[in-house]
Amino acid sequence: MAGSKRPATAPTNAPAASTRSIPRLALALGVLGTAPFALAAGAVLWAPQPWPLFAFSALIGYGTCVLSFLGAVHWGLAMRDPAPRPSQFLIGAAAPLTAWLSLAFGSAVAVLGLATGFLAMLAYDIAAARRGAAPAWYPRLRWPLTGIALLCLVTPAAAGVR
């Protein structure tokens, strides 16, 4: 009906900042999302030539995509917030820029850049959840996934495979 006003209520699809349980689908997709890290890292370490170089490129490329995705999470949360913090947009833009720069430099610099980016995003995710800008369960999901990603990124580099 034209001219009628709806009551001011929170959108039904707003993040449930108070819930502590990780949604099953988010957990399942998060765990599945670590498979390319593990497969690529394993191939870097144990596949016969010439596959390790290809696998290292795939590992860095996937890390770049995931770090960019993590920034996009905060961009999306900021767009839903009626009073977003500038830091939400800035971190959303800084993550893909960090990922791209890491990819551009390649090799050990890429691993260092991505590892730094993943740790910075985890710290920001924890802070965002504490202030209610991200779901309370989000850091609980991110901790183990970030650990797996870091292990898969750093292990081949530390083994000297590049």
mmCIF file of C-alpha atoms in Angstrom:
data_model
loop_
_atom_site.group_PDB
_atom_site.id
_atom_site.type_symbol
_atom_site.label_atom_id
_atom_site.label_comp_id
_atom_site.label_asym_id
_atom_site.label_seq_id
_atom_site.Cartn_x
_atom_site.Cartn_y
_atom_site.Cartn_z
ATOM 1 C CA MET A 1 0.000 0.000 0.000
ATOM 2 C CA ALA A 2 1.485 3.352 -1.047
ATOM 3 C CA GLY A 3 2.367 5.759 1.717
ATOM 4 C CA SER A 4 2.214 3.229 4.564
ATOM 5 C CA LYS A 5 5.255 2.962 6.758
ATOM 6 C CA ARG A 6 6.722 -0.277 7.951
ATOM 7 C CA PRO A 7 7.894 -0.433 11.541
ATOM 8 C CA ALA A 8 11.624 0.096 12.000
ATOM 9 C CA THR A 9 12.926 -3.375 12.736
ATOM 10 C CA ALA A 10 16.191 -5.133 12.044
ATOM 11 C CA PRO A 11 16.328 -6.979 8.731
ATOM 12 C CA THR A 12 15.527 -10.657 9.105
ATOM 13 C CA ASN A 13 18.760 -11.632 7.375
ATOM 14 C CA ALA A 14 20.999 -9.433 9.548
ATOM 15 C CA PRO A 15 23.971 -11.185 11.152
ATOM 16 C CA ALA A 16 23.031 -12.827 14.403
ATOM 17 C CA ALA A 17 25.830 -11.309 16.475
ATOM 18 C CA SER A 18 24.603 -12.943 19.660
ATOM 19 C CA THR A 19 24.655 -16.591 18.541
ATOM 20 C CA ARG A 20 27.820 -18.524 19.368
ATOM 21 C CA SER A 21 27.230 -21.708 17.354
ATOM 22 C CA ILE A 22 28.809 -21.898 13.930
ATOM 23 C CA PRO A 23 26.201 -22.608 11.244
ATOM 24 C CA ARG A 24 26.775 -26.119 9.898
ATOM 25 C CA LEU A 25 26.924 -25.012 6.283
ATOM 26 C CA ALA A 26 29.523 -22.340 7.080
ATOM 27 C CA LEU A 27 31.594 -24.915 8.947
ATOM 28 C CA ALA A 28 31.312 -27.509 6.183
ATOM 29 C CA LEU A 29 32.172 -25.044 3.421
ATOM 30 C CA GLY A 30 34.991 -23.576 5.487
ATOM 31 C CA VAL A 31 36.538 -26.998 6.032
ATOM 32 C CA LEU A 32 36.089 -27.893 2.360
ATOM 33 C CA GLY A 33 37.726 -24.589 1.504
ATOM 34 C CA THR A 34 40.943 -25.779 3.135
ATOM 35 C CA ALA A 35 41.225 -28.741 0.758
ATOM 36 C CA PRO A 36 42.892 -26.763 -2.069
ATOM 37 C CA PHE A 37 45.461 -25.478 0.446
ATOM 38 C CA ALA A 38 46.239 -28.996 1.643
ATOM 39 C CA LEU A 39 46.276 -30.550 -1.825
ATOM 40 C CA ALA A 40 48.526 -27.861 -3.272
ATOM 41 C CA ALA A 41 50.907 -27.917 -0.294
ATOM 42 C CA GLY A 42 51.105 -31.703 -0.481
ATOM 43 C CA ALA A 43 51.837 -31.567 -4.190
ATOM 44 C CA VAL A 44 54.536 -28.949 -3.629
ATOM 45 C CA LEU A 45 56.233 -31.221 -1.118
ATOM 46 C CA TRP A 46 55.747 -34.662 -2.623
ATOM 47 C CA ALA A 47 54.744 -34.577 -6.300
ATOM 48 C CA PRO A 48 57.324 -35.471 -8.958
ATOM 49 C CA GLN A 49 58.747 -32.764 -11.195
ATOM 50 C CA PRO A 50 57.478 -30.569 -12.807
ATOM 51 C CA TRP A 51 54.385 -30.512 -10.544
ATOM 52 C CA PRO A 52 55.829 -28.771 -7.455
ATOM 53 C CA LEU A 53 56.271 -25.444 -9.261
ATOM 54 C CA PHE A 54 52.752 -25.615 -10.661
ATOM 55 C CA ALA A 55 51.386 -26.590 -7.237
ATOM 56 C CA PHE A 56 53.230 -23.709 -5.526
ATOM 57 C CA SER A 57 51.699 -21.275 -8.015
ATOM 58 C CA ALA A 58 48.284 -22.810 -7.367
ATOM 59 C CA LEU A 59 48.829 -22.543 -3.607
ATOM 60 C CA ILE A 60 49.728 -18.866 -3.808
ATOM 61 C CA GLY A 61 46.883 -18.205 -6.253
ATOM 62 C CA TYR A 62 44.344 -19.859 -3.991
ATOM 63 C CA GLY A 63 45.676 -18.003 -0.965
ATOM 64 C CA THR A 64 45.233 -14.781 -2.918
ATOM 65 C CA CYS A 65 41.605 -15.626 -3.681
ATOM 66 C CA VAL A 66 40.805 -16.582 -0.097
ATOM 67 C CA LEU A 67 42.432 -13.489 1.395
ATOM 68 C CA SER A 68 40.442 -11.352 -1.033
ATOM 69 C CA PHE A 69 37.276 -13.201 0.013
ATOM 70 C CA LEU A 70 37.996 -12.492 3.679
ATOM 71 C CA GLY A 71 38.169 -8.786 2.888
ATOM 72 C CA ALA A 72 34.907 -9.018 0.979
ATOM 73 C CA VAL A 73 33.215 -10.439 4.068
ATOM 74 C CA HIS A 74 33.826 -7.160 5.878
ATOM 75 C CA TRP A 75 32.818 -5.074 2.892
ATOM 76 C CA GLY A 76 29.507 -6.958 2.885
ATOM 77 C CA LEU A 77 29.039 -6.556 6.628
ATOM 78 C CA ALA A 78 29.723 -2.828 6.282
ATOM 79 C CA MET A 79 27.118 -2.487 3.541
ATOM 80 C CA ARG A 80 24.490 -3.997 5.861
ATOM 81 C CA ASP A 81 25.452 -1.769 8.799
ATOM 82 C CA PRO A 82 23.399 1.446 9.044
ATOM 83 C CA ALA A 83 26.455 3.225 10.500
ATOM 84 C CA PRO A 84 29.496 1.386 9.106
ATOM 85 C CA ARG A 85 32.961 2.141 10.384
ATOM 86 C CA PRO A 86 35.449 3.332 7.770
ATOM 87 C CA SER A 87 37.752 0.523 8.924
ATOM 88 C CA GLN A 88 35.240 -2.022 7.617
ATOM 89 C CA PHE A 89 35.566 -0.685 4.088
ATOM 90 C CA LEU A 90 39.302 -0.123 4.425
ATOM 91 C CA ILE A 91 40.019 -3.690 5.555
ATOM 92 C CA GLY A 92 37.732 -4.934 2.806
ATOM 93 C CA ALA A 93 39.881 -3.082 0.278
ATOM 94 C CA ALA A 94 43.249 -3.757 1.960
ATOM 95 C CA ALA A 95 42.868 -7.543 1.922
ATOM 96 C CA PRO A 96 42.682 -7.979 -1.875
ATOM 97 C CA LEU A 97 45.370 -5.342 -2.360
ATOM 98 C CA THR A 98 47.675 -7.241 0.004
ATOM 99 C CA ALA A 99 46.823 -10.488 -1.777
ATOM 100 C CA TRP A 100 47.480 -9.000 -5.205
ATOM 101 C CA LEU A 101 50.801 -7.497 -4.145
ATOM 102 C CA SER A 102 51.804 -10.858 -2.678
ATOM 103 C CA LEU A 103 50.938 -12.565 -5.927
ATOM 104 C CA ALA A 104 52.820 -9.953 -7.944
ATOM 105 C CA PHE A 105 56.059 -10.444 -6.005
ATOM 106 C CA GLY A 106 55.901 -14.227 -5.995
ATOM 107 C CA SER A 107 57.853 -16.901 -4.098
ATOM 108 C CA ALA A 108 58.777 -16.341 -0.448
ATOM 109 C CA VAL A 109 57.499 -12.750 -0.528
ATOM 110 C CA ALA A 110 54.086 -14.089 -1.537
ATOM 111 C CA VAL A 111 54.046 -16.493 1.397
ATOM 112 C CA LEU A 112 55.092 -13.758 3.822
ATOM 113 C CA GLY A 113 52.523 -11.311 2.426
ATOM 114 C CA LEU A 114 49.699 -13.829 2.487
ATOM 115 C CA ALA A 115 50.591 -15.080 5.971
ATOM 116 C CA THR A 116 50.656 -11.511 7.254
ATOM 117 C CA GLY A 117 47.340 -10.793 5.536
ATOM 118 C CA PHE A 118 45.666 -13.885 7.001
ATOM 119 C CA LEU A 119 46.862 -13.023 10.506
ATOM 120 C CA ALA A 120 45.774 -9.391 10.161
ATOM 121 C CA MET A 121 42.337 -10.473 8.937
ATOM 122 C CA LEU A 122 41.981 -12.893 11.849
ATOM 123 C CA ALA A 123 42.830 -10.116 14.319
ATOM 124 C CA TYR A 124 40.317 -7.818 12.618
ATOM 125 C CA ASP A 125 37.675 -10.578 12.584
ATOM 126 C CA ILE A 126 38.085 -11.078 16.337
ATOM 127 C CA ALA A 127 37.778 -7.343 16.980
ATOM 128 C CA ALA A 128 34.767 -7.054 14.662
ATOM 129 C CA ALA A 129 32.971 -9.888 16.433
ATOM 130 C CA ARG A 130 33.697 -8.359 19.852
ATOM 131 C CA ARG A 131 32.106 -5.067 18.844
ATOM 132 C CA GLY A 132 29.138 -6.803 17.177
ATOM 133 C CA ALA A 133 30.086 -5.962 13.580
ATOM 134 C CA ALA A 134 30.522 -9.663 12.719
ATOM 135 C CA PRO A 135 28.745 -12.747 14.047
ATOM 136 C CA ALA A 136 30.037 -13.959 17.410
ATOM 137 C CA TRP A 137 30.774 -17.383 15.917
ATOM 138 C CA TYR A 138 32.931 -16.022 13.092
ATOM 139 C CA PRO A 139 36.291 -15.998 14.942
ATOM 140 C CA ARG A 140 35.650 -19.547 16.159
ATOM 141 C CA LEU A 141 35.355 -20.591 12.520
ATOM 142 C CA ARG A 142 38.304 -18.509 11.370
ATOM 143 C CA TRP A 143 40.882 -19.668 13.956
ATOM 144 C CA PRO A 144 41.290 -23.262 12.727
ATOM 145 C CA LEU A 145 40.805 -22.380 9.067
ATOM 146 C CA THR A 146 43.492 -19.700 9.291
ATOM 147 C CA GLY A 147 45.784 -22.154 11.067
ATOM 148 C CA ILE A 148 45.394 -24.695 8.280
ATOM 149 C CA ALA A 149 45.937 -22.058 5.598
ATOM 150 C CA LEU A 150 49.077 -20.765 7.327
ATOM 151 C CA LEU A 151 50.470 -24.253 7.824
ATOM 152 C CA CYS A 152 49.904 -25.064 4.157
ATOM 153 C CA LEU A 153 51.435 -21.793 2.981
ATOM 154 C CA VAL A 154 54.467 -21.759 5.254
ATOM 155 C CA THR A 155 55.484 -25.434 5.251
ATOM 156 C CA PRO A 156 56.478 -25.664 1.557
ATOM 157 C CA ALA A 157 58.272 -22.327 1.745
ATOM 158 C CA ALA A 158 60.121 -23.363 4.916
ATOM 159 C CA ALA A 159 61.104 -26.618 3.204
ATOM 160 C CA GLY A 160 62.741 -24.523 0.506
ATOM 161 C CA VAL A 161 60.313 -25.517 -2.242
ATOM 162 C CA ARG A 162 59.434 -22.534 -4.424
#
